[in-house]
Amino acid sequence: MRRYTFLLPLAALCLLGCSPEKPAEPQTAPATTAPGETHSADDGHGHSATATTTTTDPHAAPKDPQAPEAPKAPAASDASMPGGPMAGAADPYAPLSKTPELDAKIAEAEKSGDKAALADAYVKRGMFRMRDDDKAGQRVKYRAALSDFRKALKIPGNNTDALVGKDQIESIYTGMGRPVPSEAEADEVSRTGVYKPKPGE
């Protein structure tokens, strides 16, 4: 019986501290990964190889918030045809619209000899040609209107409307660097209702 007594403490030691299992490894903090990095399948920490951060383009360089944006394509130009403000119509040489009533007023005033009525009739036709004849080309109607205003100004009297209209048309030509139409040229357009472009126009 005494020979077995020393075995009891030895058995207790084996049960308490002599386990054949390997002691657990100390826990370590998980490694941090930079955005876009992936863990390898065999890194020893049990991380999955498919753990990635989402990026739209993994090969694209990060966008600099202070970098200037690429310039936008310029909008389609609204520049008119050569001639500036005179070139808004589809056809700058479209003929004058017919004005039978205004023409009749001029003829009636000429026949009666009423100078004031004649000047007024020329101004009314000139204003229609300059402002309201939307079918006529600008290079036609401005010349014809200029002719009417000049004729009205030749009649004695204080005709400020004719002077204002004449100055407006002449300022358009000078502002574009173009010569103001001569009296003969403007009268021809007023009489025929058309204007034939000169070479280079």
PDB file of C-alpha atoms in Angstrom:
ATOM      1  CA  MET A   1       0.000   0.000   0.000  1.00  0.00           C
ATOM      2  CA  ARG A   2       2.846   2.437   0.760  1.00  0.00           C
ATOM      3  CA  ARG A   3       4.328   1.891  -2.626  1.00  0.00           C
ATOM      4  CA  TYR A   4       1.246   3.451  -4.298  1.00  0.00           C
ATOM      5  CA  THR A   5       0.992   6.560  -2.089  1.00  0.00           C
ATOM      6  CA  PHE A   6       3.660   8.508  -3.981  1.00  0.00           C
ATOM      7  CA  LEU A   7       1.683   8.000  -7.193  1.00  0.00           C
ATOM      8  CA  LEU A   8      -1.284  10.103  -6.033  1.00  0.00           C
ATOM      9  CA  PRO A   9       0.545  13.464  -6.057  1.00  0.00           C
ATOM     10  CA  LEU A  10       2.109  12.578  -9.389  1.00  0.00           C
ATOM     11  CA  ALA A  11      -1.304  11.835 -10.882  1.00  0.00           C
ATOM     12  CA  ALA A  12      -2.685  15.151  -9.565  1.00  0.00           C
ATOM     13  CA  LEU A  13       0.169  17.055 -11.162  1.00  0.00           C
ATOM     14  CA  CYS A  14      -0.470  15.400 -14.477  1.00  0.00           C
ATOM     15  CA  LEU A  15      -4.178  16.207 -14.332  1.00  0.00           C
ATOM     16  CA  LEU A  16      -3.678  19.886 -13.415  1.00  0.00           C
ATOM     17  CA  GLY A  17      -0.659  21.114 -15.368  1.00  0.00           C
ATOM     18  CA  CYS A  18       0.735  18.476 -17.577  1.00  0.00           C
ATOM     19  CA  SER A  19      -1.907  18.426 -20.309  1.00  0.00           C
ATOM     20  CA  PRO A  20      -0.485  17.158 -23.591  1.00  0.00           C
ATOM     21  CA  GLU A  21      -2.386  19.924 -25.507  1.00  0.00           C
ATOM     22  CA  LYS A  22      -0.412  22.904 -26.751  1.00  0.00           C
ATOM     23  CA  PRO A  23      -1.244  26.051 -24.792  1.00  0.00           C
ATOM     24  CA  ALA A  24      -3.253  28.681 -26.708  1.00  0.00           C
ATOM     25  CA  GLU A  25      -1.239  31.385 -28.432  1.00  0.00           C
ATOM     26  CA  PRO A  26      -1.660  34.914 -27.089  1.00  0.00           C
ATOM     27  CA  GLN A  27      -4.192  37.033 -28.978  1.00  0.00           C
ATOM     28  CA  THR A  28      -2.725  39.783 -31.160  1.00  0.00           C
ATOM     29  CA  ALA A  29      -4.458  42.836 -32.572  1.00  0.00           C
ATOM     30  CA  PRO A  30      -5.625  42.300 -36.150  1.00  0.00           C
ATOM     31  CA  ALA A  31      -3.361  43.914 -38.717  1.00  0.00           C
ATOM     32  CA  THR A  32      -4.717  47.012 -40.378  1.00  0.00           C
ATOM     33  CA  THR A  33      -4.778  47.214 -44.111  1.00  0.00           C
ATOM     34  CA  ALA A  34      -4.535  50.230 -46.283  1.00  0.00           C
ATOM     35  CA  PRO A  35      -7.509  51.042 -48.536  1.00  0.00           C
ATOM     36  CA  GLY A  36      -7.391  48.901 -51.609  1.00  0.00           C
ATOM     37  CA  GLU A  37      -5.088  46.252 -50.048  1.00  0.00           C
ATOM     38  CA  THR A  38      -6.038  42.630 -49.765  1.00  0.00           C
ATOM     39  CA  HIS A  39      -4.940  39.974 -47.321  1.00  0.00           C
ATOM     40  CA  SER A  40      -3.179  36.988 -48.749  1.00  0.00           C
ATOM     41  CA  ALA A  41      -4.781  33.579 -48.284  1.00  0.00           C
ATOM     42  CA  ASP A  42      -1.867  32.305 -46.173  1.00  0.00           C
ATOM     43  CA  ASP A  43      -1.188  35.217 -43.828  1.00  0.00           C
ATOM     44  CA  GLY A  44      -1.776  33.026 -40.800  1.00  0.00           C
ATOM     45  CA  HIS A  45      -4.597  35.106 -39.326  1.00  0.00           C
ATOM     46  CA  GLY A  46      -7.508  33.371 -40.942  1.00  0.00           C
ATOM     47  CA  HIS A  47      -8.463  36.346 -43.096  1.00  0.00           C
ATOM     48  CA  SER A  48     -10.184  35.675 -46.340  1.00  0.00           C
ATOM     49  CA  ALA A  49      -8.394  36.540 -49.547  1.00  0.00           C
ATOM     50  CA  THR A  50     -11.560  38.133 -50.904  1.00  0.00           C
ATOM     51  CA  ALA A  51     -11.692  40.892 -48.281  1.00  0.00           C
ATOM     52  CA  THR A  52     -11.160  44.083 -50.265  1.00  0.00           C
ATOM     53  CA  THR A  53     -12.234  47.658 -50.071  1.00  0.00           C
ATOM     54  CA  THR A  54     -14.511  48.817 -52.826  1.00  0.00           C
ATOM     55  CA  THR A  55     -13.076  51.230 -55.366  1.00  0.00           C
ATOM     56  CA  THR A  56     -14.501  52.204 -58.712  1.00  0.00           C
ATOM     57  CA  ASP A  57     -11.216  51.804 -60.549  1.00  0.00           C
ATOM     58  CA  PRO A  58      -8.333  50.052 -58.724  1.00  0.00           C
ATOM     59  CA  HIS A  59      -5.826  51.416 -61.238  1.00  0.00           C
ATOM     60  CA  ALA A  60      -7.021  55.046 -61.089  1.00  0.00           C
ATOM     61  CA  ALA A  61      -4.976  57.537 -59.134  1.00  0.00           C
ATOM     62  CA  PRO A  62      -6.788  59.224 -56.240  1.00  0.00           C
ATOM     63  CA  LYS A  63      -8.516  62.455 -57.278  1.00  0.00           C
ATOM     64  CA  ASP A  64      -6.944  65.658 -56.011  1.00  0.00           C
ATOM     65  CA  PRO A  65      -9.752  67.915 -54.726  1.00  0.00           C
ATOM     66  CA  GLN A  66      -7.712  71.016 -55.574  1.00  0.00           C
ATOM     67  CA  ALA A  67      -6.882  69.941 -59.115  1.00  0.00           C
ATOM     68  CA  PRO A  68      -8.720  71.996 -61.765  1.00  0.00           C
ATOM     69  CA  GLU A  69     -11.448  70.229 -63.691  1.00  0.00           C
ATOM     70  CA  ALA A  70     -11.063  69.597 -67.376  1.00  0.00           C
ATOM     71  CA  PRO A  71     -12.578  72.452 -69.393  1.00  0.00           C
ATOM     72  CA  LYS A  72     -16.012  71.812 -70.793  1.00  0.00           C
ATOM     73  CA  ALA A  73     -16.559  71.811 -74.499  1.00  0.00           C
ATOM     74  CA  PRO A  74     -17.642  75.251 -75.673  1.00  0.00           C
ATOM     75  CA  ALA A  75     -21.272  75.652 -76.440  1.00  0.00           C
ATOM     76  CA  ALA A  76     -22.333  75.922 -80.014  1.00  0.00           C
ATOM     77  CA  SER A  77     -21.739  79.454 -81.235  1.00  0.00           C
ATOM     78  CA  ASP A  78     -24.659  81.725 -82.083  1.00  0.00           C
ATOM     79  CA  ALA A  79     -22.486  83.933 -84.239  1.00  0.00           C
ATOM     80  CA  SER A  80     -24.374  85.339 -87.136  1.00  0.00           C
ATOM     81  CA  MET A  81     -23.307  85.334 -90.715  1.00  0.00           C
ATOM     82  CA  PRO A  82     -20.800  87.979 -91.871  1.00  0.00           C
ATOM     83  CA  GLY A  83     -22.345  91.389 -91.481  1.00  0.00           C
ATOM     84  CA  GLY A  84     -23.131  91.388 -87.749  1.00  0.00           C
ATOM     85  CA  PRO A  85     -26.573  92.769 -86.878  1.00  0.00           C
ATOM     86  CA  MET A  86     -27.488  92.938 -90.549  1.00  0.00           C
ATOM     87  CA  ALA A  87     -27.237  89.174 -90.967  1.00  0.00           C
ATOM     88  CA  GLY A  88     -29.990  87.764 -88.774  1.00  0.00           C
ATOM     89  CA  ALA A  89     -32.319  86.736 -91.602  1.00  0.00           C
ATOM     90  CA  ALA A  90     -31.937  83.387 -93.325  1.00  0.00           C
ATOM     91  CA  ASP A  91     -31.407  85.256 -96.599  1.00  0.00           C
ATOM     92  CA  PRO A  92     -29.879  88.734 -96.137  1.00  0.00           C
ATOM     93  CA  TYR A  93     -30.785  89.513 -99.766  1.00  0.00           C
ATOM     94  CA  ALA A  94     -34.478  88.539 -99.602  1.00  0.00           C
ATOM     95  CA  PRO A  95     -36.585  91.165-101.440  1.00  0.00           C
ATOM     96  CA  LEU A  96     -38.780  93.790 -99.804  1.00  0.00           C
ATOM     97  CA  SER A  97     -42.345  92.962 -98.885  1.00  0.00           C
ATOM     98  CA  LYS A  98     -45.041  94.699-100.911  1.00  0.00           C
ATOM     99  CA  THR A  99     -46.497  97.824 -99.282  1.00  0.00           C
ATOM    100  CA  PRO A 100     -49.378  98.929-101.539  1.00  0.00           C
ATOM    101  CA  GLU A 101     -51.157 101.047 -98.914  1.00  0.00           C
ATOM    102  CA  LEU A 102     -48.003 102.929 -97.884  1.00  0.00           C
ATOM    103  CA  ASP A 103     -47.043 103.417-101.533  1.00  0.00           C
ATOM    104  CA  ALA A 104     -50.515 104.823-102.233  1.00  0.00           C
ATOM    105  CA  LYS A 105     -50.161 107.333 -99.369  1.00  0.00           C
ATOM    106  CA  ILE A 106     -46.885 108.600-100.848  1.00  0.00           C
ATOM    107  CA  ALA A 107     -48.405 108.905-104.325  1.00  0.00           C
ATOM    108  CA  GLU A 108     -51.455 110.685-102.963  1.00  0.00           C
ATOM    109  CA  ALA A 109     -49.337 113.192-100.983  1.00  0.00           C
ATOM    110  CA  GLU A 110     -47.132 113.880-104.039  1.00  0.00           C
ATOM    111  CA  LYS A 111     -50.197 114.520-106.176  1.00  0.00           C
ATOM    112  CA  SER A 112     -51.792 116.849-103.652  1.00  0.00           C
ATOM    113  CA  GLY A 113     -48.577 118.743-102.987  1.00  0.00           C
ATOM    114  CA  ASP A 114     -48.919 118.364 -99.228  1.00  0.00           C
ATOM    115  CA  LYS A 115     -45.264 118.402 -98.138  1.00  0.00           C
ATOM    116  CA  ALA A 116     -45.952 117.519 -94.517  1.00  0.00           C
ATOM    117  CA  ALA A 117     -48.135 114.557 -95.520  1.00  0.00           C
ATOM    118  CA  LEU A 118     -45.468 113.434 -98.006  1.00  0.00           C
ATOM    119  CA  ALA A 119     -42.707 113.510 -95.390  1.00  0.00           C
ATOM    120  CA  ASP A 120     -44.942 111.634 -92.960  1.00  0.00           C
ATOM    121  CA  ALA A 121     -45.753 108.982 -95.578  1.00  0.00           C
ATOM    122  CA  TYR A 122     -42.055 108.427 -96.327  1.00  0.00           C
ATOM    123  CA  VAL A 123     -41.298 108.068 -92.606  1.00  0.00           C
ATOM    124  CA  LYS A 124     -44.090 105.526 -92.100  1.00  0.00           C
ATOM    125  CA  ARG A 125     -42.886 103.392 -94.974  1.00  0.00           C
ATOM    126  CA  GLY A 126     -39.278 103.698 -93.822  1.00  0.00           C
ATOM    127  CA  MET A 127     -40.196 102.616 -90.291  1.00  0.00           C
ATOM    128  CA  PHE A 128     -42.114  99.617 -91.610  1.00  0.00           C
ATOM    129  CA  ARG A 129     -39.183  98.572 -93.753  1.00  0.00           C
ATOM    130  CA  MET A 130     -36.659  98.997 -90.968  1.00  0.00           C
ATOM    131  CA  ARG A 131     -38.617  97.449 -88.086  1.00  0.00           C
ATOM    132  CA  ASP A 132     -41.538  95.370 -89.339  1.00  0.00           C
ATOM    133  CA  ASP A 133     -40.592  93.834 -92.677  1.00  0.00           C
ATOM    134  CA  ASP A 134     -39.533  90.455 -91.300  1.00  0.00           C
ATOM    135  CA  LYS A 135     -39.486  88.764 -94.702  1.00  0.00           C
ATOM    136  CA  ALA A 136     -36.985  91.142 -96.284  1.00  0.00           C
ATOM    137  CA  GLY A 137     -33.266  90.624 -95.872  1.00  0.00           C
ATOM    138  CA  GLN A 138     -31.421  93.127 -93.706  1.00  0.00           C
ATOM    139  CA  ARG A 139     -29.151  94.262 -96.508  1.00  0.00           C
ATOM    140  CA  VAL A 140     -32.228  95.084 -98.560  1.00  0.00           C
ATOM    141  CA  LYS A 141     -34.634  96.617 -96.084  1.00  0.00           C
ATOM    142  CA  TYR A 142     -32.109  98.891 -94.378  1.00  0.00           C
ATOM    143  CA  ARG A 143     -31.082 100.409 -97.692  1.00  0.00           C
ATOM    144  CA  ALA A 144     -34.696 100.957 -98.715  1.00  0.00           C
ATOM    145  CA  ALA A 145     -35.578 102.466 -95.329  1.00  0.00           C
ATOM    146  CA  LEU A 146     -32.547 104.756 -95.523  1.00  0.00           C
ATOM    147  CA  SER A 147     -33.800 106.009 -98.873  1.00  0.00           C
ATOM    148  CA  ASP A 148     -37.214 106.844 -97.403  1.00  0.00           C
ATOM    149  CA  PHE A 149     -35.741 108.686 -94.424  1.00  0.00           C
ATOM    150  CA  ARG A 150     -33.439 110.738 -96.643  1.00  0.00           C
ATOM    151  CA  LYS A 151     -36.356 111.715 -98.890  1.00  0.00           C
ATOM    152  CA  ALA A 152     -38.382 112.790 -95.875  1.00  0.00           C
ATOM    153  CA  LEU A 153     -35.489 114.915 -94.597  1.00  0.00           C
ATOM    154  CA  LYS A 154     -35.273 116.753 -97.928  1.00  0.00           C
ATOM    155  CA  ILE A 155     -38.766 118.116 -97.353  1.00  0.00           C
ATOM    156  CA  PRO A 156     -38.735 121.323 -95.297  1.00  0.00           C
ATOM    157  CA  GLY A 157     -40.040 120.800 -91.787  1.00  0.00           C
ATOM    158  CA  ASN A 158     -39.054 119.418 -88.425  1.00  0.00           C
ATOM    159  CA  ASN A 159     -39.145 115.684 -89.044  1.00  0.00           C
ATOM    160  CA  THR A 160     -37.287 114.203 -86.076  1.00  0.00           C
ATOM    161  CA  ASP A 161     -38.505 110.633 -86.706  1.00  0.00           C
ATOM    162  CA  ALA A 162     -36.832 110.598 -90.110  1.00  0.00           C
ATOM    163  CA  LEU A 163     -33.606 111.890 -88.598  1.00  0.00           C
ATOM    164  CA  VAL A 164     -33.666 109.272 -85.815  1.00  0.00           C
ATOM    165  CA  GLY A 165     -34.273 106.436 -88.288  1.00  0.00           C
ATOM    166  CA  LYS A 166     -31.525 107.641 -90.630  1.00  0.00           C
ATOM    167  CA  ASP A 167     -29.032 107.956 -87.769  1.00  0.00           C
ATOM    168  CA  GLN A 168     -29.864 104.476 -86.485  1.00  0.00           C
ATOM    169  CA  ILE A 169     -29.215 102.827 -89.832  1.00  0.00           C
ATOM    170  CA  GLU A 170     -26.048 104.788 -90.510  1.00  0.00           C
ATOM    171  CA  SER A 171     -24.715 103.934 -87.039  1.00  0.00           C
ATOM    172  CA  ILE A 172     -25.228 100.225 -87.768  1.00  0.00           C
ATOM    173  CA  TYR A 173     -23.087 100.477 -90.893  1.00  0.00           C
ATOM    174  CA  THR A 174     -20.353 102.552 -89.263  1.00  0.00           C
ATOM    175  CA  GLY A 175     -20.344 100.301 -86.196  1.00  0.00           C
ATOM    176  CA  MET A 176     -19.610  97.315 -88.443  1.00  0.00           C
ATOM    177  CA  GLY A 177     -16.924  99.202 -90.327  1.00  0.00           C
ATOM    178  CA  ARG A 178     -18.967  99.153 -93.545  1.00  0.00           C
ATOM    179  CA  PRO A 179     -19.559 102.123 -95.839  1.00  0.00           C
ATOM    180  CA  VAL A 180     -22.968 103.773 -95.539  1.00  0.00           C
ATOM    181  CA  PRO A 181     -24.954 103.108 -98.730  1.00  0.00           C
ATOM    182  CA  SER A 182     -24.944 106.002-101.136  1.00  0.00           C
ATOM    183  CA  GLU A 183     -28.129 107.829-102.020  1.00  0.00           C
ATOM    184  CA  ALA A 184     -28.201 106.322-105.514  1.00  0.00           C
ATOM    185  CA  GLU A 185     -27.722 102.787-104.175  1.00  0.00           C
ATOM    186  CA  ALA A 186     -30.406 103.167-101.499  1.00  0.00           C
ATOM    187  CA  ASP A 187     -32.883 104.719-103.970  1.00  0.00           C
ATOM    188  CA  GLU A 188     -32.345 101.845-106.399  1.00  0.00           C
ATOM    189  CA  VAL A 189     -33.146  99.276-103.717  1.00  0.00           C
ATOM    190  CA  SER A 190     -36.218 101.271-102.647  1.00  0.00           C
ATOM    191  CA  ARG A 191     -37.457 101.418-106.239  1.00  0.00           C
ATOM    192  CA  THR A 192     -36.792  97.785-107.251  1.00  0.00           C
ATOM    193  CA  GLY A 193     -37.194  96.078-103.880  1.00  0.00           C
ATOM    194  CA  VAL A 194     -34.039  93.985-104.376  1.00  0.00           C
ATOM    195  CA  TYR A 195     -30.323  94.342-103.784  1.00  0.00           C
ATOM    196  CA  LYS A 196     -27.687  92.518-105.761  1.00  0.00           C
ATOM    197  CA  PRO A 197     -24.576  91.844-103.666  1.00  0.00           C
ATOM    198  CA  LYS A 198     -21.309  93.310-104.793  1.00  0.00           C
ATOM    199  CA  PRO A 199     -18.230  91.120-105.230  1.00  0.00           C
ATOM    200  CA  GLY A 200     -16.823  90.216-101.827  1.00  0.00           C
ATOM    201  CA  GLU A 201     -20.110  90.619 -99.942  1.00  0.00           C
TER     202      GLU A 201
END
